[in-house]
Amino acid sequence: AQKVTQAQTEISVVEKEDVTLDCVYETRDTTYYLFWYKQPPSGELVFLIRRNSFDEQNEISGRYSWNFQKSTSSFNFTITASQVVDSAVYFCALEDTSYGKLTFGQGTILTVHP
Amino acid sequence: DGGITQSPKYLFRKEGQNVTLSCEQNLNHDAMYWYRQDPGQGLRLIYYSQIVNDFQKGDIAEGYSVSREKKESFPLTVTSAQKNPTAFYLCASSYGSGTGVLDYGYTFGSGTRLTVV
């Protein structure tokens, strides 16, 4: 069975601090996809990144960066110089490529204070 | 613009009543999904459908039913058998499994918040 664990339930930081959200996953598949989504108070899930299991290169997109380490089954997300607008719930998810289903972690509530 | 429309945004259900949540997409996606979100538990899969007239149970299907008569529509019925239906429900769609790198994953609706009164 697939499983995604996000170690931090809630994180609180002050604006301009860097923050890392942890994600550890379990799967028996050799090919899989990992995702990060942002859920603002409005409730809609905002796509941030999709990573193929064969691509272990780290990725940077503006203030966002992702560290994928297959050896430790981790896919961590870092926000550099956090801003109040980053306050949201963040979900890590793993795709079952056989059925196209997503397994989500329990989410991390990030609060960025001014 | 293409996307997923969920309605209503808020829904109130009385005890013992069935209610239906609507999900419509115009993305020409083959697969559609229903997730339930409870505080601190992330999103859990209720039902999914990879093709018209076919659907499968997810992890928490008890007390729910779905239909997939049209590619664009995947309504979810919360039946009276669902003992704790108060939650946030999200519908999603995708091109389906096995589509490889051309598929950028899932599109989610804006959700329906269901409350039992």
Coordinates of N, CA and C in Angstrom, one line a residue:
Chain A
A1 N 0.8 -1.2 0.0 CA 0.0 0.0 0.0 C 0.9 1.2 0.0
Q2 N 0.4 2.3 -0.6 CA 1.1 3.5 -0.7 C 0.8 4.4 0.5
K3 N 1.8 5.1 1.0 CA 1.7 6.0 2.1 C 2.5 7.2 2.0
V4 N 2.0 8.3 2.5 CA 2.7 9.6 2.5 C 2.6 10.2 3.9
T5 N 3.7 10.6 4.4 CA 3.8 11.1 5.8 C 4.4 12.5 5.7
Q6 N 3.7 13.4 6.2 CA 4.2 14.8 6.4 C 4.4 15.0 7.9
A7 N 5.7 15.1 8.3 CA 6.0 15.1 9.7 C 5.5 16.3 10.5
Q8 N 5.4 17.4 9.9 CA 5.0 18.6 10.6 C 3.5 18.8 10.4
T9 N 2.7 18.9 11.5 CA 1.3 19.2 11.4 C 1.1 20.7 11.2
E10 N 1.9 21.5 11.9 CA 1.8 23.0 11.8 C 3.2 23.6 11.9
I11 N 3.4 24.6 11.2 CA 4.7 25.4 11.3 C 4.3 26.8 11.3
S12 N 5.0 27.6 12.2 CA 4.7 29.0 12.3 C 6.1 29.7 12.2
V13 N 6.2 30.6 11.2 CA 7.4 31.4 11.0 C 7.1 32.8 10.9
V14 N 8.2 33.6 11.0 CA 8.1 35.1 10.8 C 8.5 35.4 9.4
E15 N 7.9 36.3 8.8 CA 8.2 36.7 7.4 C 9.7 36.8 7.1
K16 N 10.1 36.3 6.0 CA 11.5 36.4 5.5 C 12.3 35.2 6.0
E17 N 11.7 34.4 6.9 CA 12.4 33.2 7.3 C 12.3 32.1 6.2
D18 N 13.3 31.2 6.2 CA 13.2 30.1 5.3 C 12.5 29.0 6.0
V19 N 11.7 28.2 5.3 CA 11.0 27.1 6.0 C 11.0 25.9 5.1
T20 N 11.2 24.7 5.7 CA 11.2 23.4 4.9 C 10.1 22.5 5.4
L21 N 9.3 22.0 4.5 CA 8.2 21.1 4.8 C 8.7 19.7 4.3
D22 N 8.6 18.8 5.3 CA 9.1 17.4 5.0 C 8.0 16.5 4.5
C23 N 8.4 15.6 3.6 CA 7.5 14.6 3.0 C 8.3 13.3 2.8
V24 N 7.8 12.2 3.4 CA 8.3 10.9 3.3 C 7.3 10.0 2.7
Y25 N 7.6 9.1 1.7 CA 6.6 8.3 1.1 C 7.0 6.8 1.1
E26 N 6.1 6.0 0.9 CA 6.3 4.6 0.8 C 5.5 4.1 -0.5
T27 N 6.2 3.3 -1.3 CA 5.6 2.7 -2.4 C 6.4 1.5 -2.9
R28 N 5.8 0.5 -3.5 CA 6.5 -0.6 -4.1 C 6.7 -0.4 -5.6
D29 N 6.1 0.7 -6.2 CA 6.2 0.9 -7.6 C 7.6 1.4 -7.9
T30 N 8.1 1.1 -9.1 CA 9.4 1.6 -9.5 C 9.2 2.9 -10.3
T31 N 8.1 3.1 -10.8 CA 7.8 4.3 -11.5 C 6.6 5.0 -10.8
Y32 N 6.8 6.2 -10.4 CA 5.7 6.9 -9.7 C 6.0 8.4 -9.8
Y33 N 4.9 9.2 -9.4 CA 5.0 10.6 -9.5 C 4.7 11.2 -8.1
L34 N 5.4 12.2 -7.8 CA 5.2 12.9 -6.5 C 4.8 14.3 -6.8
F35 N 3.9 14.8 -5.9 CA 3.3 16.2 -6.1 C 3.4 17.0 -4.8
W36 N 3.4 18.3 -5.0 CA 3.1 19.2 -3.9 C 2.0 20.1 -4.4
Y37 N 1.0 20.3 -3.4 CA -0.1 21.2 -3.7 C -0.2 22.2 -2.5
K38 N -0.7 23.4 -2.9 CA -1.0 24.4 -1.9 C -2.5 24.6 -1.8
Q39 N -3.0 24.7 -0.6 CA -4.4 24.9 -0.4 C -4.6 26.2 0.4
P40 N -5.0 27.3 -0.2 CA -5.2 28.5 0.5 C -6.6 28.4 1.2
P41 N -6.9 29.4 2.0 CA -8.2 29.3 2.7 C -9.4 29.1 1.8
S42 N -9.4 29.5 0.6 CA -10.5 29.3 -0.3 C -10.8 27.8 -0.6
G43 N -9.8 27.0 -0.3 CA -10.1 25.5 -0.4 C -9.6 24.8 -1.7
E44 N -9.4 25.6 -2.7 CA -9.0 24.9 -4.0 C -7.6 24.5 -3.9
L45 N -7.2 23.4 -4.5 CA -5.8 22.9 -4.5 C -5.1 23.5 -5.6
V46 N -4.0 24.1 -5.3 CA -3.1 24.8 -6.3 C -1.9 23.9 -6.6
F47 N -1.7 23.5 -7.8 CA -0.6 22.6 -8.2 C 0.7 23.4 -8.1
L48 N 1.7 22.8 -7.5 CA 3.0 23.4 -7.3 C 4.1 22.7 -8.2
I49 N 4.1 21.4 -8.0 CA 5.1 20.6 -8.8 C 4.7 19.2 -8.9
R50 N 5.2 18.5 -10.0 CA 5.1 17.1 -10.2 C 6.5 16.6 -10.6
R51 N 6.9 15.5 -9.9 CA 8.2 15.0 -10.1 C 8.1 13.5 -10.4
N52 N 8.8 13.1 -11.5 CA 8.9 11.7 -11.9 C 10.0 11.0 -11.0
S53 N 9.7 9.8 -10.7 CA 10.6 9.0 -9.8 C 12.0 8.8 -10.4
F54 N 12.2 9.0 -11.7 CA 13.5 8.8 -12.4 C 14.3 10.1 -12.4
D55 N 13.7 11.2 -12.0 CA 14.3 12.4 -12.1 C 14.6 12.9 -10.7
E56 N 15.9 12.8 -10.3 CA 16.2 13.1 -8.9 C 16.9 14.5 -8.8
Q57 N 16.8 15.2 -9.9 CA 17.4 16.6 -9.8 C 16.5 17.5 -9.0
N58 N 17.2 18.3 -8.2 CA 16.5 19.3 -7.4 C 15.9 20.3 -8.3
E59 N 14.8 20.9 -7.9 CA 14.2 22.0 -8.7 C 14.0 23.2 -7.9
I60 N 14.2 24.3 -8.6 CA 13.9 25.6 -8.0 C 13.0 26.4 -8.9
S61 N 12.0 27.0 -8.3 CA 11.1 27.9 -9.0 C 10.8 29.1 -8.2
G62 N 11.6 30.2 -8.5 CA 11.4 31.4 -7.7 C 11.9 31.2 -6.2
R63 N 11.0 31.4 -5.3 CA 11.3 31.2 -3.9 C 11.1 29.7 -3.4
Y64 N 10.6 28.9 -4.3 CA 10.3 27.5 -4.0 C 11.4 26.6 -4.5
S65 N 11.8 25.6 -3.7 CA 12.7 24.6 -4.2 C 12.3 23.3 -3.6
W66 N 12.6 22.2 -4.3 CA 12.3 20.9 -3.9 C 13.5 20.0 -3.9
N67 N 13.6 19.2 -2.9 CA 14.8 18.2 -2.8 C 14.2 16.8 -2.8
F68 N 14.5 16.1 -3.9 CA 14.0 14.7 -4.0 C 15.1 13.8 -3.8
Q69 N 15.0 12.9 -2.8 CA 16.0 11.9 -2.5 C 15.4 10.5 -2.5
K70 N 15.6 9.8 -3.5 CA 15.0 8.5 -3.6 C 15.6 7.5 -2.6
S71 N 16.8 7.7 -2.2 CA 17.5 6.8 -1.2 C 16.8 6.8 0.1
T72 N 16.2 8.0 0.5 CA 15.5 8.1 1.8 C 14.0 8.3 1.6
S73 N 13.5 8.1 0.3 CA 12.1 8.2 0.0 C 11.5 9.6 0.5
S74 N 12.2 10.6 0.2 CA 11.8 11.9 0.7 C 11.7 12.9 -0.4
F75 N 10.8 13.8 -0.3 CA 10.5 14.9 -1.3 C 10.2 16.1 -0.5
N76 N 11.2 16.8 -0.1 CA 11.0 18.0 0.8 C 10.9 19.3 0.0
F77 N 10.1 20.2 0.6 CA 9.8 21.5 -0.1 C 10.3 22.6 0.8
T78 N 11.0 23.5 0.2 CA 11.6 24.7 1.0 C 11.1 26.0 0.3
I79 N 10.6 26.8 1.2 CA 10.2 28.2 0.8 C 11.3 29.1 1.4
T80 N 11.9 29.9 0.5 CA 12.9 30.8 0.9 C 12.3 32.2 1.1
A81 N 12.8 32.9 2.1 CA 12.2 34.2 2.4 C 10.7 34.3 2.4
S82 N 10.1 33.5 3.3 CA 8.7 33.3 3.3 C 7.9 34.7 3.4
Q83 N 6.7 34.6 2.8 CA 5.8 35.8 2.8 C 4.5 35.4 3.4
V84 N 3.8 36.4 3.9 CA 2.4 36.2 4.5 C 1.5 35.4 3.5
V85 N 1.7 35.7 2.2 CA 0.8 35.0 1.2 C 1.1 33.6 1.1
D86 N 2.2 33.1 1.7 CA 2.5 31.7 1.6 C 1.7 30.9 2.7
S87 N 1.1 31.6 3.5 CA 0.2 30.9 4.6 C -0.8 30.1 3.9
A88 N -0.8 28.8 4.2 CA -1.8 27.9 3.6 C -1.5 26.5 4.1
V89 N -2.3 25.5 3.7 CA -2.0 24.1 4.0 C -1.3 23.6 2.7
Y90 N -0.3 22.8 3.0 CA 0.5 22.2 1.9 C 0.4 20.7 2.0
F91 N 0.2 20.1 0.8 CA 0.0 18.7 0.8 C 1.1 18.1 -0.2
C92 N 1.7 17.0 0.3 CA 2.5 16.2 -0.5 C 1.6 15.0 -1.0
A93 N 1.8 14.5 -2.2 CA 1.0 13.4 -2.7 C 1.8 12.5 -3.6
L94 N 1.4 11.2 -3.6 CA 2.0 10.2 -4.4 C 1.0 9.6 -5.4
E95 N 1.4 9.5 -6.6 CA 0.4 8.9 -7.6 C 0.7 7.4 -7.8
D96 N -0.4 6.7 -7.8 CA -0.4 5.3 -8.2 C -0.6 5.2 -9.7
T97 N 0.5 4.9 -10.4 CA 0.5 5.0 -11.8 C -0.3 4.0 -12.5
S98 N -0.7 2.9 -11.7 CA -1.6 1.9 -12.3 C -3.0 2.4 -12.4
Y99 N -3.4 3.1 -11.5 CA -4.8 3.5 -11.5 C -5.0 5.0 -11.5
G100 N -3.9 5.8 -11.5 CA -4.0 7.2 -11.5 C -4.6 7.8 -10.3
K101 N -4.5 7.2 -9.2 CA -5.0 7.7 -7.9 C -3.9 8.4 -7.2
L102 N -4.3 9.4 -6.4 CA -3.4 10.1 -5.5 C -3.5 9.7 -4.1
T103 N -2.4 9.5 -3.4 CA -2.4 9.3 -2.0 C -1.8 10.6 -1.4
F104 N -2.5 11.2 -0.5 CA -2.1 12.4 0.1 C -1.5 12.2 1.5
G105 N -0.6 13.1 1.9 CA -0.2 13.2 3.3 C -1.2 14.0 4.0
Q106 N -1.1 14.1 5.3 CA -2.1 14.7 6.1 C -2.1 16.2 6.1
G107 N -1.1 16.8 5.4 CA -1.0 18.2 5.2 C -0.2 18.9 6.3
T108 N 0.4 20.0 6.0 CA 1.2 20.9 6.9 C 0.6 22.3 6.8
I109 N 0.1 22.8 8.0 CA -0.4 24.1 8.0 C 0.7 25.1 8.3
L110 N 0.9 25.9 7.3 CA 2.0 26.9 7.4 C 1.4 28.3 7.7
T111 N 1.9 28.9 8.7 CA 1.4 30.3 9.0 C 2.7 31.2 9.0
V112 N 2.6 32.2 8.2 CA 3.7 33.2 8.1 C 3.2 34.5 8.7
H113 N 3.9 34.9 9.8 CA 3.5 36.1 10.5 C 4.3 37.3 10.0
P114 N 3.6 38.5 9.9 CA 4.3 39.7 9.4 C 5.4 40.1 10.4
Chain B
D1 N -12.8 29.1 -20.6 CA -11.6 28.4 -20.1 C -12.0 27.1 -19.6
G2 N -11.1 26.1 -19.7 CA -11.4 24.8 -19.2 C -11.2 24.7 -17.8
G3 N -12.0 23.8 -17.1 CA -11.8 23.6 -15.7 C -12.9 22.7 -15.1
I4 N -12.9 22.6 -13.8 CA -13.9 21.7 -13.1 C -14.8 22.6 -12.3
T5 N -16.1 22.4 -12.4 CA -17.1 23.1 -11.6 C -17.7 22.2 -10.7
Q6 N -17.7 22.6 -9.4 CA -18.4 21.8 -8.3 C -19.5 22.7 -7.8
S7 N -20.6 22.1 -7.6 CA -21.7 22.8 -7.0 C -22.6 21.9 -6.1
P8 N -23.2 22.5 -5.1 CA -23.0 23.8 -4.6 C -21.8 24.0 -3.9
K9 N -21.4 25.2 -3.5 CA -20.3 25.5 -2.7 C -20.5 25.1 -1.2
Y10 N -21.7 25.3 -0.8 CA -22.1 24.9 0.6 C -23.4 24.1 0.5
L11 N -23.4 23.1 1.3 CA -24.6 22.2 1.3 C -24.9 21.8 2.7
F12 N -26.2 21.8 3.1 CA -26.6 21.4 4.4 C -27.6 20.2 4.3
R13 N -27.3 19.2 5.1 CA -28.1 18.0 5.0 C -28.7 17.7 6.3
K14 N -29.9 17.3 6.3 CA -30.6 16.8 7.5 C -30.3 15.3 7.7
E15 N -30.4 14.9 8.9 CA -30.2 13.5 9.3 C -31.1 12.6 8.4
G16 N -30.6 11.6 7.9 CA -31.4 10.6 7.1 C -31.7 11.0 5.7
Q17 N -31.1 12.1 5.2 CA -31.3 12.6 3.9 C -30.2 12.3 3.0
N18 N -30.5 12.0 1.7 CA -29.5 11.8 0.7 C -29.3 13.2 0.0
V19 N -28.0 13.4 -0.3 CA -27.7 14.7 -1.1 C -26.7 14.3 -2.2
T20 N -26.8 15.1 -3.3 CA -25.9 14.9 -4.4 C -25.1 16.1 -4.7
L21 N -23.8 15.8 -4.8 CA -22.8 16.9 -5.1 C -22.5 16.8 -6.6
S22 N -22.5 17.9 -7.2 CA -22.2 17.9 -8.7 C -20.8 18.2 -9.0
C23 N -20.3 17.5 -10.0 CA -18.9 17.8 -10.5 C -18.9 17.7 -12.1
E24 N -18.6 18.8 -12.7 CA -18.6 18.8 -14.2 C -17.2 19.4 -14.7
Q25 N -16.7 18.7 -15.7 CA -15.4 19.2 -16.3 C -15.5 19.3 -17.8
N26 N -14.8 20.3 -18.3 CA -14.8 20.5 -19.8 C -13.4 20.4 -20.3
L27 N -12.6 19.6 -19.7 CA -11.2 19.4 -20.0 C -10.9 18.2 -20.9
N28 N -12.0 17.5 -21.2 CA -11.9 16.3 -22.0 C -11.1 15.2 -21.3
H29 N -11.1 15.3 -20.0 CA -10.3 14.3 -19.2 C -11.1 13.0 -19.1
D30 N -10.4 11.9 -19.2 CA -11.1 10.6 -19.1 C -11.4 10.2 -17.6
A31 N -10.5 10.5 -16.7 CA -10.6 10.1 -15.3 C -11.1 11.2 -14.4
M32 N -11.9 10.8 -13.5 CA -12.5 11.7 -12.5 C -12.4 11.0 -11.1
Y33 N -12.3 11.9 -10.1 CA -12.1 11.4 -8.7 C -12.9 12.2 -7.7
W34 N -13.3 11.6 -6.6 CA -13.8 12.3 -5.5 C -13.0 12.1 -4.3
Y35 N -12.6 13.2 -3.6 CA -11.9 13.1 -2.3 C -12.7 13.8 -1.2
R36 N -12.4 13.3 0.0 CA -13.0 13.9 1.2 C -11.9 14.4 2.0
Q37 N -12.1 15.6 2.5 CA -11.0 16.2 3.4 C -11.6 16.5 4.8
D38 N -11.0 16.0 5.8 CA -11.3 16.3 7.2 C -10.1 16.9 7.8
P39 N -10.3 17.8 8.8 CA -9.2 18.5 9.4 C -8.1 17.5 9.9
G40 N -6.9 17.7 9.6 CA -5.8 16.9 10.1 C -5.6 15.5 9.4
Q41 N -6.4 15.2 8.5 CA -6.4 13.9 7.8 C -6.1 14.0 6.4
G42 N -5.8 15.1 5.8 CA -5.5 15.1 4.4 C -6.7 14.8 3.6
L43 N -6.5 14.4 2.3 CA -7.6 14.0 1.4 C -7.6 12.5 1.3
R44 N -8.8 12.0 1.3 CA -8.9 10.5 1.2 C -9.9 10.3 0.0
L45 N -9.5 9.2 -0.8 CA -10.2 8.9 -2.0 C -11.5 8.2 -1.7
I46 N -12.6 8.7 -2.3 CA -13.9 8.0 -2.1 C -14.2 7.1 -3.3
Y47 N -14.3 7.6 -4.5 CA -14.5 6.9 -5.7 C -13.7 7.5 -6.8
Y48 N -13.4 6.6 -7.8 CA -12.8 7.2 -9.0 C -13.3 6.4 -10.2
S49 N -13.2 7.1 -11.4 CA -13.7 6.6 -12.6 C -12.7 6.8 -13.7
Q50 N -12.3 5.8 -14.4 CA -11.3 6.0 -15.5 C -11.9 6.1 -16.8
I51 N -13.2 5.7 -16.9 CA -13.9 5.8 -18.2 C -15.4 5.8 -18.0
V52 N -16.1 6.3 -19.0 CA -17.5 6.4 -18.8 C -18.1 5.0 -18.5
N53 N -19.2 5.1 -17.7 CA -19.9 3.9 -17.3 C -19.1 2.9 -16.5
D54 N -18.0 3.3 -15.9 CA -17.2 2.5 -15.0 C -16.6 3.3 -13.9
F55 N -16.6 2.7 -12.7 CA -16.0 3.4 -11.5 C -15.6 2.4 -10.5
Q56 N -14.7 2.8 -9.6 CA -14.2 1.9 -8.6 C -14.2 2.6 -7.2
K57 N -14.4 1.8 -6.2 CA -14.3 2.3 -4.8 C -12.9 2.7 -4.5
G58 N -12.9 3.8 -3.7 CA -11.6 4.2 -3.2 C -11.4 3.7 -1.8
D59 N -10.8 4.4 -0.9 CA -10.5 4.0 0.4 C -11.6 4.1 1.4
I60 N -12.6 5.0 1.1 CA -13.6 5.3 2.1 C -15.0 5.4 1.4
A61 N -15.3 4.4 0.6 CA -16.5 4.4 -0.3 C -17.9 4.2 0.5
E62 N -17.8 3.6 1.7 CA -19.0 3.3 2.4 C -19.9 4.5 2.7
G63 N -21.2 4.4 2.3 CA -22.1 5.5 2.5 C -22.1 6.5 1.4
Y64 N -21.4 6.2 0.3 CA -21.4 7.1 -0.9 C -21.8 6.3 -2.1
S65 N -22.3 6.9 -3.1 CA -22.5 6.3 -4.4 C -22.2 7.3 -5.5
V66 N -21.8 6.8 -6.7 CA -21.5 7.7 -7.9 C -22.1 7.1 -9.1
S67 N -22.1 7.9 -10.2 CA -22.4 7.5 -11.5 C -21.5 8.2 -12.5
R68 N -21.3 7.6 -13.7 CA -20.5 8.2 -14.7 C -21.2 7.9 -16.0
E69 N -22.3 8.6 -16.3 CA -23.0 8.4 -17.5 C -22.5 9.2 -18.7
K70 N -21.8 10.3 -18.3 CA -21.2 11.1 -19.3 C -19.8 11.4 -18.9
K71 N -18.9 11.6 -19.9 CA -17.5 11.9 -19.7 C -17.3 13.1 -18.8
E72 N -18.2 14.1 -19.0 CA -18.0 15.4 -18.4 C -18.5 15.4 -16.9
S73 N -19.3 14.4 -16.5 CA -20.0 14.5 -15.2 C -19.7 13.3 -14.3
F74 N -19.5 13.6 -13.0 CA -19.2 12.6 -12.1 C -19.9 12.9 -10.7
P75 N -21.2 12.8 -10.6 CA -21.9 13.3 -9.4 C -21.7 12.3 -8.2
L76 N -21.6 12.8 -7.0 CA -21.4 12.0 -5.8 C -22.7 12.2 -4.9
T77 N -23.2 11.0 -4.6 CA -24.4 11.0 -3.7 C -23.9 10.6 -2.3
V78 N -24.2 11.4 -1.3 CA -23.9 11.1 0.1 C -25.2 10.5 0.7
T79 N -25.2 9.3 1.0 CA -26.5 8.6 1.4 C -26.6 8.7 2.9
S80 N -27.8 8.3 3.4 CA -28.1 8.3 4.8 C -27.2 7.3 5.6
A81 N -26.6 6.4 4.8 CA -25.7 5.4 5.5 C -24.4 6.0 5.9
Q82 N -24.1 7.1 5.4 CA -22.8 7.8 5.7 C -23.0 8.5 7.1
K83 N -22.4 8.0 8.1 CA -22.8 8.4 9.5 C -22.1 9.8 9.9
N84 N -21.1 10.1 9.2 CA -20.4 11.3 9.6 C -20.0 12.1 8.3
P85 N -21.0 12.6 7.6 CA -20.7 13.2 6.3 C -20.2 14.6 6.3
T86 N -20.2 15.3 7.4 CA -19.7 16.7 7.5 C -18.2 16.7 7.1
A87 N -17.9 17.4 6.0 CA -16.5 17.4 5.5 C -16.5 18.3 4.3
F88 N -15.3 18.5 3.8 CA -15.0 19.2 2.5 C -14.8 18.2 1.4
Y89 N -15.5 18.3 0.3 CA -15.4 17.4 -0.8 C -14.8 18.0 -2.0
L90 N -13.8 17.4 -2.5 CA -13.1 17.9 -3.7 C -13.2 16.9 -4.8
C91 N -13.5 17.4 -6.0 CA -13.6 16.6 -7.2 C -12.3 16.9 -8.0
A92 N -11.8 15.9 -8.7 CA -10.6 16.1 -9.6 C -10.8 15.4 -10.9
S93 N -10.0 15.7 -11.9 CA -10.0 15.0 -13.1 C -8.6 15.0 -13.7
S94 N -8.3 14.0 -14.5 CA -7.0 13.9 -15.2 C -7.2 13.1 -16.5
Y95 N -6.1 13.0 -17.3 CA -6.2 12.2 -18.5 C -6.1 10.7 -18.2
G96 N -5.8 10.4 -16.9 CA -5.9 9.0 -16.5 C -4.5 8.4 -16.4
S97 N -4.4 7.2 -15.9 CA -3.1 6.5 -15.7 C -2.4 6.2 -17.0
G98 N -1.1 6.1 -16.8 CA -0.3 5.6 -18.0 C -0.2 6.6 -19.1
T99 N -0.4 7.8 -18.9 CA -0.3 8.8 -19.9 C 1.1 9.4 -20.0
G100 N 1.9 9.1 -19.0 CA 3.3 9.5 -19.2 C 3.5 11.0 -19.0
V101 N 4.6 11.5 -19.5 CA 5.1 12.8 -19.2 C 4.2 13.9 -19.9
L102 N 3.3 13.5 -20.8 CA 2.5 14.6 -21.4 C 1.4 15.0 -20.4
D103 N 1.2 14.2 -19.4 CA 0.1 14.5 -18.5 C 0.6 15.3 -17.3
Y104 N 0.1 16.5 -17.1 CA 0.6 17.3 -15.9 C -0.3 17.0 -14.7
G105 N -0.9 15.9 -14.7 CA -1.6 15.5 -13.4 C -3.0 15.9 -13.3
Y106 N -3.4 16.5 -12.3 CA -4.8 16.6 -11.9 C -5.2 18.1 -11.9
T107 N -6.5 18.2 -12.2 CA -7.2 19.5 -12.0 C -8.2 19.3 -10.9
F108 N -8.3 20.2 -9.9 CA -9.2 20.1 -8.8 C -10.3 21.2 -9.0
G109 N -11.5 20.8 -8.5 CA -12.5 21.8 -8.4 C -12.3 22.6 -7.1
S110 N -13.2 23.6 -6.9 CA -13.1 24.5 -5.7 C -13.8 23.9 -4.5
G111 N -14.4 22.8 -4.6 CA -14.9 22.1 -3.4 C -16.3 22.4 -3.0
T112 N -16.9 21.4 -2.3 CA -18.2 21.6 -1.7 C -18.1 21.3 -0.2
R113 N -18.6 22.2 0.6 CA -18.5 22.0 2.1 C -19.9 21.5 2.5
L114 N -19.9 20.3 3.0 CA -21.2 19.7 3.4 C -21.3 19.7 4.9
T115 N -22.4 20.1 5.4 CA -22.6 20.1 6.9 C -23.9 19.4 7.2
V116 N -23.9 18.6 8.2 CA -25.2 18.0 8.7 C -25.8 18.8 9.8
V117 N -27.1 19.1 9.6 CA -27.8 20.0 10.5 C -28.9 19.2 11.3

